[in-house]
mmCIF file of C-alpha atoms in Angstrom:
data_model
loop_
_atom_site.group_PDB
_atom_site.id
_atom_site.type_symbol
_atom_site.label_atom_id
_atom_site.label_comp_id
_atom_site.label_asym_id
_atom_site.label_seq_id
_atom_site.Cartn_x
_atom_site.Cartn_y
_atom_site.Cartn_z
ATOM 1 C CA MET N 1 -21.428 7.137 15.729
ATOM 2 C CA ALA N 2 -20.898 6.859 12.186
ATOM 3 C CA THR N 3 -24.029 7.530 9.373
ATOM 4 C CA PRO N 4 -24.921 5.466 6.409
ATOM 5 C CA GLY N 5 -22.148 5.129 3.705
ATOM 6 C CA ARG N 6 -24.956 5.596 1.115
ATOM 7 C CA ASN N 7 -26.545 8.560 2.197
ATOM 8 C CA PRO N 8 -24.158 10.437 4.579
ATOM 9 C CA SER N 9 -26.161 13.598 4.366
ATOM 10 C CA THR N 10 -29.547 12.534 5.942
ATOM 11 C CA LEU N 11 -29.446 11.134 9.793
ATOM 12 C CA THR N 12 -32.132 11.078 12.044
ATOM 13 C CA ARG N 13 -32.441 12.611 15.330
ATOM 14 C CA ARG N 14 -32.273 8.805 16.897
ATOM 15 C CA GLY N 15 -29.286 7.868 15.304
ATOM 16 C CA LEU N 16 -27.891 11.358 16.120
ATOM 17 C CA LEU N 17 -28.492 10.133 19.619
ATOM 18 C CA ALA N 18 -28.090 6.720 19.642
ATOM 19 C CA ALA N 19 -24.460 6.802 21.916
ATOM 20 C CA THR N 20 -26.408 8.482 24.799
ATOM 21 C CA ALA N 21 -29.551 6.060 25.095
ATOM 22 C CA GLY N 22 -29.875 4.649 28.371
ATOM 23 C CA GLY N 23 -30.287 0.722 29.153
ATOM 24 C CA LEU N 24 -27.988 -2.260 29.255
ATOM 25 C CA LEU N 25 -24.766 -2.090 27.841
ATOM 26 C CA LEU N 26 -22.654 -5.585 26.512
ATOM 27 C CA SER N 27 -25.644 -7.914 25.484
ATOM 28 C CA GLY N 28 -25.634 -10.966 27.514
ATOM 29 C CA CYS N 29 -21.947 -9.959 28.380
ATOM 30 C CA GLY N 30 -20.584 -10.655 31.487
ATOM 31 C CA GLN N 31 -17.662 -12.241 33.049
ATOM 32 C CA GLY N 32 -16.609 -15.767 33.500
ATOM 33 C CA GLU N 33 -14.633 -17.844 36.608
ATOM 34 C CA GLN N 34 -11.249 -17.039 34.592
ATOM 35 C CA GLY N 35 -11.835 -13.432 33.994
ATOM 36 C CA GLN N 36 -12.966 -14.084 30.337
ATOM 37 C CA PRO N 37 -16.177 -12.617 28.965
ATOM 38 C CA ARG N 38 -18.608 -14.874 28.194
ATOM 39 C CA THR N 39 -22.332 -14.493 26.883
ATOM 40 C CA GLY N 40 -25.428 -15.574 28.909
ATOM 41 C CA GLY N 41 -29.043 -14.699 29.762
ATOM 42 C CA SER N 42 -32.419 -14.447 27.662
ATOM 43 C CA ARG N 43 -31.425 -13.440 23.966
ATOM 44 C CA ALA N 44 -32.967 -13.916 20.912
ATOM 45 C CA PRO N 45 -31.403 -16.529 18.213
ATOM 46 C CA ALA N 46 -28.082 -15.555 16.134
ATOM 47 C CA GLU N 47 -30.121 -15.681 12.599
ATOM 48 C CA GLN N 48 -32.037 -12.972 14.210
ATOM 49 C CA GLU N 49 -29.046 -11.051 15.598
ATOM 50 C CA ILE N 50 -25.955 -8.954 14.020
ATOM 51 C CA VAL N 51 -22.793 -10.951 15.972
ATOM 52 C CA VAL N 52 -19.657 -8.547 16.302
ATOM 53 C CA GLY N 53 -16.810 -10.266 17.535
ATOM 54 C CA ALA N 54 -14.253 -8.026 19.648
ATOM 55 C CA SER N 55 -10.852 -8.490 20.535
ATOM 56 C CA LEU N 56 -9.350 -6.051 22.709
ATOM 57 C CA GLU N 57 -6.398 -5.020 25.046
ATOM 58 C CA LEU N 58 -7.930 -5.018 28.206
ATOM 59 C CA SER N 59 -5.051 -6.303 29.972
ATOM 60 C CA GLY N 60 -1.341 -6.260 29.107
ATOM 61 C CA ARG N 61 0.990 -3.064 27.737
ATOM 62 C CA GLY N 62 -2.298 -2.159 25.600
ATOM 63 C CA ALA N 63 -4.743 -1.892 28.316
ATOM 64 C CA ALA N 64 -4.250 2.158 28.219
ATOM 65 C CA LEU N 65 -6.001 2.244 24.944
ATOM 66 C CA GLY N 66 -8.171 -0.868 24.867
ATOM 67 C CA THR N 67 -9.837 -0.488 28.203
ATOM 68 C CA LEU N 68 -11.265 2.968 26.258
ATOM 69 C CA GLN N 69 -12.509 1.659 22.684
ATOM 70 C CA GLU N 70 -14.338 -0.761 25.193
ATOM 71 C CA ARG N 71 -16.389 2.153 26.847
ATOM 72 C CA ALA N 72 -17.002 3.454 23.628
ATOM 73 C CA LEU N 73 -18.194 -0.123 22.405
ATOM 74 C CA ARG N 74 -20.726 -0.098 25.144
ATOM 75 C CA ILE N 75 -22.329 3.282 24.707
ATOM 76 C CA THR N 76 -22.514 2.863 20.880
ATOM 77 C CA LEU N 77 -24.332 -0.809 21.187
ATOM 78 C CA GLU N 78 -26.442 0.660 23.422
ATOM 79 C CA GLY N 79 -27.959 3.001 21.504
ATOM 80 C CA LEU N 80 -27.750 0.470 18.224
ATOM 81 C CA ASN N 81 -29.904 -1.869 20.519
ATOM 82 C CA VAL N 82 -33.215 0.806 21.011
ATOM 83 C CA ASP N 83 -34.375 -0.213 17.735
ATOM 84 C CA GLY N 84 -32.041 -2.914 16.009
ATOM 85 C CA VAL N 85 -31.247 -2.367 12.910
ATOM 86 C CA GLN N 86 -32.976 -3.114 9.711
ATOM 87 C CA VAL N 87 -31.494 -5.281 7.320
ATOM 88 C CA GLY N 88 -33.302 -7.042 4.671
ATOM 89 C CA ASN N 89 -36.755 -7.729 6.047
ATOM 90 C CA MET N 90 -35.965 -8.528 9.498
ATOM 91 C CA ARG N 91 -35.015 -5.567 12.433
ATOM 92 C CA ARG N 92 -31.688 -7.171 14.378
ATOM 93 C CA LYS N 93 -30.373 -6.594 17.187
ATOM 94 C CA VAL N 94 -26.483 -6.336 17.903
ATOM 95 C CA ARG N 95 -24.604 -9.086 20.033
ATOM 96 C CA LEU N 96 -21.169 -7.847 20.871
ATOM 97 C CA LEU N 97 -18.972 -11.388 21.647
ATOM 98 C CA LEU N 98 -15.925 -9.405 23.684
ATOM 99 C CA ARG N 99 -12.601 -11.166 24.523
ATOM 100 C CA ASP N 100 -9.540 -9.430 26.536
ATOM 101 C CA ASN N 101 -6.320 -10.712 24.174
ATOM 102 C CA ALA N 102 -4.256 -9.188 26.974
ATOM 103 C CA SER N 103 -2.360 -7.109 24.462
ATOM 104 C CA ASP N 104 -0.683 -10.809 23.104
ATOM 105 C CA PRO N 105 -0.920 -11.259 19.327
ATOM 106 C CA ARG N 106 -0.670 -14.965 19.908
ATOM 107 C CA THR N 107 -4.087 -14.804 22.001
ATOM 108 C CA ALA N 108 -5.946 -12.227 19.666
ATOM 109 C CA ALA N 109 -4.918 -14.514 16.537
ATOM 110 C CA GLN N 110 -6.667 -17.902 18.432
ATOM 111 C CA GLN N 111 -9.864 -15.499 19.922
ATOM 112 C CA ALA N 112 -10.135 -14.270 15.744
ATOM 113 C CA ARG N 113 -11.069 -18.039 14.646
ATOM 114 C CA GLU N 114 -12.744 -18.579 17.821
ATOM 115 C CA LEU N 115 -15.129 -15.868 17.148
ATOM 116 C CA ALA N 116 -14.928 -17.396 13.717
ATOM 117 C CA GLU N 117 -15.167 -21.076 13.620
ATOM 118 C CA GLN N 118 -17.113 -21.571 16.999
ATOM 119 C CA GLU N 119 -19.230 -18.270 17.876
ATOM 120 C CA ASN N 120 -20.139 -17.772 14.358
ATOM 121 C CA VAL N 121 -19.516 -13.796 14.140
ATOM 122 C CA HIS N 122 -20.476 -12.171 11.271
ATOM 123 C CA ALA N 123 -17.175 -9.807 11.242
ATOM 124 C CA LEU N 124 -14.960 -9.123 13.861
ATOM 125 C CA LEU N 125 -13.345 -5.890 15.235
ATOM 126 C CA GLY N 126 -10.159 -4.983 17.914
ATOM 127 C CA GLY N 127 -6.417 -4.910 17.740
ATOM 128 C CA THR N 128 -5.577 -1.605 19.432
ATOM 129 C CA LEU N 129 -2.140 -2.313 18.754
ATOM 130 C CA ALA N 130 -0.503 -3.172 15.477
ATOM 131 C CA GLU N 131 1.082 -6.995 16.823
ATOM 132 C CA THR N 132 -2.356 -7.719 17.982
ATOM 133 C CA SER N 133 -4.014 -6.806 14.990
ATOM 134 C CA MET N 134 -1.451 -8.442 12.745
ATOM 135 C CA GLY N 135 -2.384 -11.481 14.672
ATOM 136 C CA ILE N 136 -6.136 -11.165 13.824
ATOM 137 C CA ILE N 137 -5.663 -10.183 10.242
ATOM 138 C CA ALA N 138 -4.090 -13.587 9.020
ATOM 139 C CA GLN N 139 -6.792 -15.383 10.634
ATOM 140 C CA ALA N 140 -9.086 -13.219 9.068
ATOM 141 C CA GLN N 141 -7.997 -13.576 5.655
ATOM 142 C CA GLU N 142 -7.638 -17.023 6.000
ATOM 143 C CA ILE N 143 -11.133 -17.586 7.186
ATOM 144 C CA ARG N 144 -12.788 -14.470 4.880
ATOM 145 C CA ILE N 145 -14.519 -12.833 7.677
ATOM 146 C CA PRO N 146 -14.438 -9.268 7.750
ATOM 147 C CA PHE N 147 -11.851 -7.343 10.256
ATOM 148 C CA ILE N 148 -11.462 -3.639 11.217
ATOM 149 C CA SER N 149 -8.534 -2.833 13.019
ATOM 150 C CA LEU N 150 -8.388 -0.417 15.652
ATOM 151 C CA ALA N 151 -4.385 0.087 15.227
ATOM 152 C CA TYR N 152 -2.203 2.536 13.850
ATOM 153 C CA GLY N 153 -0.246 2.014 10.639
ATOM 154 C CA ASP N 154 -0.670 1.646 7.213
ATOM 155 C CA GLY N 155 0.709 -1.918 6.869
ATOM 156 C CA LEU N 156 -2.306 -3.299 8.360
ATOM 157 C CA VAL N 157 -4.318 -2.982 4.955
ATOM 158 C CA LEU N 158 -1.489 -3.196 2.493
ATOM 159 C CA PRO N 159 -0.394 -4.749 0.362
ATOM 160 C CA LEU N 160 -4.369 -4.598 -0.738
ATOM 161 C CA ALA N 161 -4.434 -7.734 -2.794
ATOM 162 C CA LYS N 162 -3.302 -9.641 0.473
ATOM 163 C CA ARG N 163 -5.368 -7.577 2.886
ATOM 164 C CA THR N 164 -9.214 -8.090 1.011
ATOM 165 C CA PHE N 165 -11.077 -8.853 4.098
ATOM 166 C CA VAL N 166 -9.006 -5.879 6.845
ATOM 167 C CA TYR N 167 -10.060 -2.526 7.165
ATOM 168 C CA LYS N 168 -8.628 -0.014 10.061
ATOM 169 C CA VAL N 169 -10.486 3.383 11.063
ATOM 170 C CA THR N 170 -7.014 5.165 12.344
ATOM 171 C CA PRO N 171 -5.714 7.663 9.945
ATOM 172 C CA ASP N 172 -3.238 6.865 8.223
ATOM 173 C CA THR N 173 0.615 6.649 9.217
ATOM 174 C CA GLN N 174 1.600 9.046 6.248
ATOM 175 C CA ASP N 175 -1.079 11.433 7.161
ATOM 176 C CA ILE N 176 -0.205 12.179 10.435
ATOM 177 C CA ALA N 177 3.004 12.602 9.837
ATOM 178 C CA GLN N 178 2.860 15.292 6.809
ATOM 179 C CA ARG N 179 0.593 17.239 9.452
ATOM 180 C CA LEU N 180 3.682 16.806 12.355
ATOM 181 C CA VAL N 181 6.328 17.861 9.816
ATOM 182 C CA ARG N 182 4.169 20.661 8.512
ATOM 183 C CA LEU N 183 3.485 22.001 12.688
ATOM 184 C CA LEU N 184 7.139 21.908 12.795
ATOM 185 C CA VAL N 185 7.666 23.793 9.932
ATOM 186 C CA GLU N 186 5.537 26.384 11.357
ATOM 187 C CA ARG N 187 6.520 26.143 14.485
ATOM 188 C CA LYS N 188 10.324 27.213 12.675
ATOM 189 C CA HIS N 189 11.880 23.895 14.006
ATOM 190 C CA ARG N 190 13.926 22.149 11.056
ATOM 191 C CA ARG N 191 16.264 19.963 12.951
ATOM 192 C CA VAL N 192 14.590 17.770 15.347
ATOM 193 C CA VAL N 193 14.728 14.281 17.397
ATOM 194 C CA LEU N 194 12.748 12.072 16.856
ATOM 195 C CA VAL N 195 11.958 9.180 19.524
ATOM 196 C CA ALA N 196 9.788 6.042 18.559
ATOM 197 C CA GLY N 197 8.291 3.449 20.628
ATOM 198 C CA TYR N 198 9.281 -0.023 20.681
ATOM 199 C CA GLY N 199 7.708 -1.939 17.830
ATOM 200 C CA LEU N 200 5.333 -1.847 14.470
ATOM 201 C CA HIS N 201 4.116 1.097 15.832
ATOM 202 C CA GLY N 202 7.405 2.864 16.139
ATOM 203 C CA ASP N 203 8.590 1.671 12.973
ATOM 204 C CA SER N 204 5.467 2.987 10.955
ATOM 205 C CA GLY N 205 5.973 5.954 12.660
ATOM 206 C CA VAL N 206 9.967 6.180 11.742
ATOM 207 C CA LYS N 207 9.448 5.484 8.089
ATOM 208 C CA ALA N 208 6.848 8.089 7.794
ATOM 209 C CA MET N 209 8.664 10.979 9.717
ATOM 210 C CA LYS N 210 11.864 10.385 7.445
ATOM 211 C CA GLN N 211 9.835 10.162 4.237
ATOM 212 C CA ALA N 212 8.026 13.391 5.428
ATOM 213 C CA ALA N 213 10.374 15.205 6.708
ATOM 214 C CA LYS N 214 12.746 14.674 3.939
ATOM 215 C CA LYS N 215 10.094 16.183 1.244
ATOM 216 C CA ALA N 216 9.840 19.236 3.367
ATOM 217 C CA GLY N 217 13.739 20.113 3.906
ATOM 218 C CA VAL N 218 13.701 18.877 7.934
ATOM 219 C CA GLU N 219 16.376 17.367 9.339
ATOM 220 C CA LEU N 220 15.859 14.409 12.133
ATOM 221 C CA VAL N 221 18.990 14.942 13.443
ATOM 222 C CA THR N 222 18.462 11.786 15.808
ATOM 223 C CA VAL N 223 16.226 8.569 15.622
ATOM 224 C CA ALA N 224 16.087 6.983 18.921
ATOM 225 C CA ARG N 225 14.209 3.985 19.814
ATOM 226 C CA LEU N 226 12.632 3.674 23.444
ATOM 227 C CA PRO N 227 12.680 -0.142 25.052
ATOM 228 C CA ARG N 228 9.671 -2.114 25.492
ATOM 229 C CA THR N 229 6.904 -0.810 27.588
ATOM 230 C CA GLY N 230 8.027 -0.988 31.327
ATOM 231 C CA GLY N 231 11.951 -0.547 30.651
ATOM 232 C CA ASP N 232 14.061 1.821 31.720
ATOM 233 C CA PHE N 233 13.568 4.907 29.110
ATOM 234 C CA ARG N 234 16.166 7.109 30.710
ATOM 235 C CA PRO N 235 19.173 6.149 29.792
ATOM 236 C CA VAL N 236 17.942 6.490 25.820
ATOM 237 C CA LEU N 237 16.074 9.708 26.755
ATOM 238 C CA ARG N 238 19.323 11.462 28.637
ATOM 239 C CA GLU N 239 21.595 11.235 26.153
ATOM 240 C CA ILE N 240 18.694 13.038 23.998
ATOM 241 C CA ALA N 241 18.487 15.657 26.041
ATOM 242 C CA ASP N 242 22.371 15.853 26.431
ATOM 243 C CA GLY N 243 22.058 16.813 22.825
ATOM 244 C CA GLU N 244 20.317 20.371 23.465
ATOM 245 C CA PRO N 245 17.607 19.533 20.991
ATOM 246 C CA LYS N 246 15.353 22.406 19.703
ATOM 247 C CA ALA N 247 11.979 19.650 19.467
ATOM 248 C CA VAL N 248 11.381 16.548 19.924
ATOM 249 C CA VAL N 249 8.820 13.969 17.938
ATOM 250 C CA LEU N 250 7.397 11.505 20.413
ATOM 251 C CA TRP N 251 5.812 8.978 18.164
ATOM 252 C CA SER N 252 4.424 6.269 20.634
ATOM 253 C CA HIS N 253 1.505 4.998 22.312
ATOM 254 C CA ALA N 254 0.138 5.277 26.006
ATOM 255 C CA PRO N 255 1.490 4.552 28.728
ATOM 256 C CA ASP N 256 5.154 4.533 26.950
ATOM 257 C CA THR N 257 4.221 8.213 25.763
ATOM 258 C CA GLY N 258 3.781 9.516 29.143
ATOM 259 C CA GLU N 259 6.257 7.721 30.617
ATOM 260 C CA ALA N 260 9.066 8.877 27.896
ATOM 261 C CA ALA N 261 8.266 12.756 28.384
ATOM 262 C CA ARG N 262 8.288 12.346 32.127
ATOM 263 C CA SER N 263 11.648 10.856 31.788
ATOM 264 C CA LEU N 264 12.776 13.381 28.984
ATOM 265 C CA ARG N 265 11.591 16.391 31.537
ATOM 266 C CA ILE N 266 13.797 14.527 34.577
ATOM 267 C CA VAL N 267 16.549 13.906 32.380
ATOM 268 C CA GLY N 268 17.110 17.548 31.623
ATOM 269 C CA TYR N 269 14.971 18.419 28.257
ATOM 270 C CA ARG N 270 12.767 21.801 28.259
ATOM 271 C CA GLY N 271 11.998 21.856 25.076
ATOM 272 C CA PRO N 272 8.829 21.388 23.571
ATOM 273 C CA LEU N 273 7.345 18.244 23.273
ATOM 274 C CA TYR N 274 5.037 16.736 19.612
ATOM 275 C CA LEU N 275 2.884 13.416 20.040
ATOM 276 C CA ASP N 276 0.988 11.476 17.385
ATOM 277 C CA PRO N 277 -2.703 10.695 18.185
ATOM 278 C CA ALA N 278 -1.763 7.314 19.914
ATOM 279 C CA ALA N 279 -0.350 9.737 22.599
ATOM 280 C CA VAL N 280 -3.557 10.845 23.270
ATOM 281 C CA ASN N 281 -5.316 9.265 25.819
ATOM 282 C CA ASP N 282 -6.258 9.044 29.944
ATOM 283 C CA ASP N 283 -3.263 7.568 31.315
ATOM 284 C CA THR N 284 -0.917 10.973 28.963
ATOM 285 C CA LEU N 285 -3.048 13.008 31.397
ATOM 286 C CA ASP N 286 -2.764 11.572 34.421
ATOM 287 C CA ALA N 287 -1.318 13.142 37.691
ATOM 288 C CA ARG N 288 2.068 11.102 37.193
ATOM 289 C CA ASN N 289 2.223 13.234 33.455
ATOM 290 C CA ALA N 290 0.193 15.847 33.744
ATOM 291 C CA SER N 291 3.137 18.865 34.097
ATOM 292 C CA PHE N 292 5.645 17.043 31.825
ATOM 293 C CA VAL N 293 2.977 16.722 29.287
ATOM 294 C CA GLU N 294 1.921 20.365 29.255
ATOM 295 C CA GLY N 295 2.181 22.297 26.044
ATOM 296 C CA ALA N 296 3.130 19.295 24.109
ATOM 297 C CA TYR N 297 1.098 19.321 20.927
ATOM 298 C CA ALA N 298 -0.457 16.793 19.289
ATOM 299 C CA VAL N 299 -1.991 15.457 15.857
ATOM 300 C CA HIS N 300 -5.305 13.882 16.513
ATOM 301 C CA PRO N 301 -8.779 13.135 14.733
ATOM 302 C CA MET N 302 -11.585 15.983 15.399
ATOM 303 C CA SER N 303 -13.021 13.805 17.602
ATOM 304 C CA LEU N 304 -10.887 15.563 20.974
ATOM 305 C CA GLY N 305 -13.072 18.550 20.032
ATOM 306 C CA GLY N 306 -16.585 16.410 20.179
ATOM 307 C CA SER N 307 -17.735 18.529 23.340
ATOM 308 C CA THR N 308 -18.190 22.293 22.130
ATOM 309 C CA LEU N 309 -21.393 23.652 22.909
ATOM 310 C CA THR N 310 -21.424 25.630 19.676
ATOM 311 C CA ASN N 311 -20.769 23.449 16.504
ATOM 312 C CA THR N 312 -23.791 22.331 15.868
ATOM 313 C CA THR N 313 -23.025 20.338 12.285
ATOM 314 C CA THR N 314 -24.451 16.662 12.454
ATOM 315 C CA GLY N 315 -21.207 15.095 13.304
ATOM 316 C CA ALA N 316 -20.023 17.297 16.165
ATOM 317 C CA LEU N 317 -23.428 16.980 17.571
ATOM 318 C CA ALA N 318 -23.167 13.193 17.803
ATOM 319 C CA ARG N 319 -19.725 13.594 19.007
ATOM 320 C CA ARG N 320 -20.857 15.967 22.024
ATOM 321 C CA ASP N 321 -23.570 13.881 23.046
ATOM 322 C CA PHE N 322 -20.802 10.584 22.941
ATOM 323 C CA THR N 323 -18.827 12.898 25.287
ATOM 324 C CA PHE N 324 -21.673 14.057 27.746
ATOM 325 C CA ARG N 325 -22.922 10.259 27.749
ATOM 326 C CA TYR N 326 -18.959 8.792 28.331
ATOM 327 C CA ILE N 327 -18.741 11.622 31.170
ATOM 328 C CA GLN N 328 -22.003 10.289 32.503
ATOM 329 C CA LEU N 329 -20.698 6.721 33.097
ATOM 330 C CA TYR N 330 -17.265 7.139 33.754
ATOM 331 C CA GLY N 331 -16.840 10.545 35.122
ATOM 332 C CA GLY N 332 -14.239 12.443 33.135
ATOM 333 C CA PHE N 333 -13.416 12.323 29.343
ATOM 334 C CA ASN N 334 -9.536 13.105 28.717
ATOM 335 C CA GLY N 335 -9.465 12.631 24.980
ATOM 336 C CA PHE N 336 -9.212 9.827 23.085
ATOM 337 C CA ALA N 337 -10.131 8.802 19.527
ATOM 338 C CA PRO N 338 -13.543 6.302 20.027
ATOM 339 C CA TYR N 339 -12.802 3.648 16.795
ATOM 340 C CA ALA N 340 -14.466 0.691 18.327
ATOM 341 C CA SER N 341 -17.378 2.974 18.101
ATOM 342 C CA ASP N 342 -17.070 3.876 14.446
ATOM 343 C CA ALA N 343 -15.910 0.106 13.269
ATOM 344 C CA LEU N 344 -19.005 -0.950 15.006
ATOM 345 C CA THR N 345 -21.155 1.071 13.522
ATOM 346 C CA LEU N 346 -19.422 0.586 9.811
ATOM 347 C CA ILE N 347 -20.430 -2.806 10.404
ATOM 348 C CA THR N 348 -24.436 -2.592 10.937
ATOM 349 C CA ASP N 349 -24.146 0.075 8.516
ATOM 350 C CA ALA N 350 -22.903 -2.322 5.796
ATOM 351 C CA ALA N 351 -25.283 -5.043 7.029
ATOM 352 C CA ARG N 352 -28.083 -2.649 6.397
ATOM 353 C CA THR N 353 -27.419 -1.338 3.125
ATOM 354 C CA SER N 354 -26.511 -4.884 1.665
ATOM 355 C CA GLY N 355 -29.406 -6.464 3.733
ATOM 356 C CA THR N 356 -28.025 -9.480 5.079
ATOM 357 C CA VAL N 357 -25.222 -10.632 7.084
ATOM 358 C CA ASP N 358 -23.137 -12.407 4.850
ATOM 359 C CA HIS N 359 -19.409 -12.101 5.349
ATOM 360 C CA GLY N 360 -18.742 -11.315 1.758
ATOM 361 C CA ARG N 361 -21.486 -8.813 1.303
ATOM 362 C CA ILE N 362 -20.655 -6.975 4.690
ATOM 363 C CA LYS N 363 -17.265 -6.615 3.115
ATOM 364 C CA ALA N 364 -17.857 -5.517 -0.024
ATOM 365 C CA TYR N 365 -20.075 -2.572 1.499
ATOM 366 C CA LEU N 366 -17.559 -1.792 3.997
ATOM 367 C CA ARG N 367 -15.239 -0.993 0.980
ATOM 368 C CA THR N 368 -18.111 1.296 -0.305
ATOM 369 C CA GLN N 369 -18.855 3.516 3.131
ATOM 370 C CA VAL N 370 -18.402 7.329 3.148
ATOM 371 C CA SER N 371 -19.497 8.543 6.523
ATOM 372 C CA GLU N 372 -18.756 10.931 9.407
ATOM 373 C CA GLY N 373 -17.885 9.386 12.855
ATOM 374 C CA MET N 374 -17.210 9.769 16.181
ATOM 375 C CA ALA N 375 -13.461 9.491 15.459
ATOM 376 C CA GLY N 376 -13.883 11.599 12.364
ATOM 377 C CA ALA N 377 -14.374 11.461 8.861
ATOM 378 C CA TYR N 378 -13.976 8.187 6.311
ATOM 379 C CA ALA N 379 -14.025 7.266 2.776
ATOM 380 C CA PHE N 380 -13.223 4.047 2.157
ATOM 381 C CA SER N 381 -13.149 2.531 -1.741
ATOM 382 C CA PRO N 382 -11.970 -0.917 -3.435
ATOM 383 C CA ASN N 383 -8.570 0.765 -3.515
ATOM 384 C CA ARG N 384 -8.632 2.581 0.083
ATOM 385 C CA HIS N 385 -9.252 0.252 3.279
ATOM 386 C CA SER N 386 -7.834 3.076 5.572
ATOM 387 C CA GLY N 387 -10.747 4.886 5.285
ATOM 388 C CA MET N 388 -9.948 8.157 7.743
ATOM 389 C CA GLU N 389 -10.095 11.307 5.623
ATOM 390 C CA ARG N 390 -6.864 13.812 6.275
ATOM 391 C CA ASP N 391 -8.767 16.664 6.844
ATOM 392 C CA SER N 392 -10.186 14.802 10.303
ATOM 393 C CA LEU N 393 -6.951 15.448 11.867
ATOM 394 C CA GLY N 394 -6.597 18.829 13.522
ATOM 395 C CA VAL N 395 -3.589 20.299 15.995
ATOM 396 C CA TYR N 396 -4.080 20.061 19.859
ATOM 397 C CA GLN N 397 -2.351 21.576 22.892
ATOM 398 C CA VAL N 398 -2.310 20.249 25.920
ATOM 399 C CA SER N 399 -3.315 23.643 28.581
ATOM 400 C CA GLN N 400 -3.748 23.084 32.077
ATOM 401 C CA GLY N 401 -4.004 19.588 32.086
ATOM 402 C CA ALA N 402 -6.837 19.508 28.982
ATOM 403 C CA TRP N 403 -6.641 19.153 25.080
ATOM 404 C CA THR N 404 -7.084 22.056 23.206
ATOM 405 C CA ARG N 405 -7.593 22.444 19.406
ATOM 406 C CA ILE N 406 -5.062 25.341 17.884
ATOM 407 C CA SER N 407 -5.586 24.447 14.112
#
């Protein structure tokens, strides 16, 4: 979990192990008759809580991303509520109101407004897809409530003048592209093909990769786009394979990455694959895809190395404990960036340091947070609402069905 921004160098052992505590998971949250999460049971009055609204892709094309973030939320919520969060002179429990946006931007926007106006939440988080995040952003700005996006794309927080209540915990697209291009140069691949997914995530990847490649003297000989999730990828990828490229960069999120990698191999491509962080997901390494992505490289935040027993920094210990708790609950950890864990902790830290749950004060203190979280290190500022530090990015390779850090 993220350490408090006002003093990131000190962290209690209880804070470190917050993600490993036992007990109730989503406080008072269950499933209604229509499959919509609802609150229920005994709980403290709202004025004695920090209430956070979350809109996640628990179904639809973003479910491979949203489901993992829900799991991260469960673990971190549990830890925060061991003792509660000191806000001013009151210790508050954290209540999470979780909604499934079904990967639909309009649903996400409606949920954001309902959570803010009807449930009176103190902050919002969610949107693992750029499209659903954009739906939430429009509402958060209009209502003036803090929102932390879990999606990729620099346009989520820019232009800053129109995103004053919006933050994101994913790495900047340009930082990812620069690290990927540097890796290509190190591997002596200066003529490569870029295959980008459908939608805003792919759009941002194409733009960033073109800029980074041009600056580094790397030629993108072909830029191709995948169809929508569920479409037939093979016609596009067969044409790519027929050109016998020396290297292919796949910039897409799960489940499209695994499907694209499998299709590329089936149509005859045998060269190296390079992936962006959104590809790092349980789905990418599942039984259908494992042999096809073996040996692939990925740029990803340092959370992938969180289970290393020999790494004893405070942040590494927290990530290790998070990983152990995750495995205990869900049976395995194939690697992902638990952005939702960091988002929830950043919100509660902002309430703690500001001494209030006022929307404006939480927003003001979010933009001063400096912390080391589960996914990586963050340094927000009034001029930078995407706080992930570029030094948090590492290079990983799929080896025997697991992600192994190589630099």
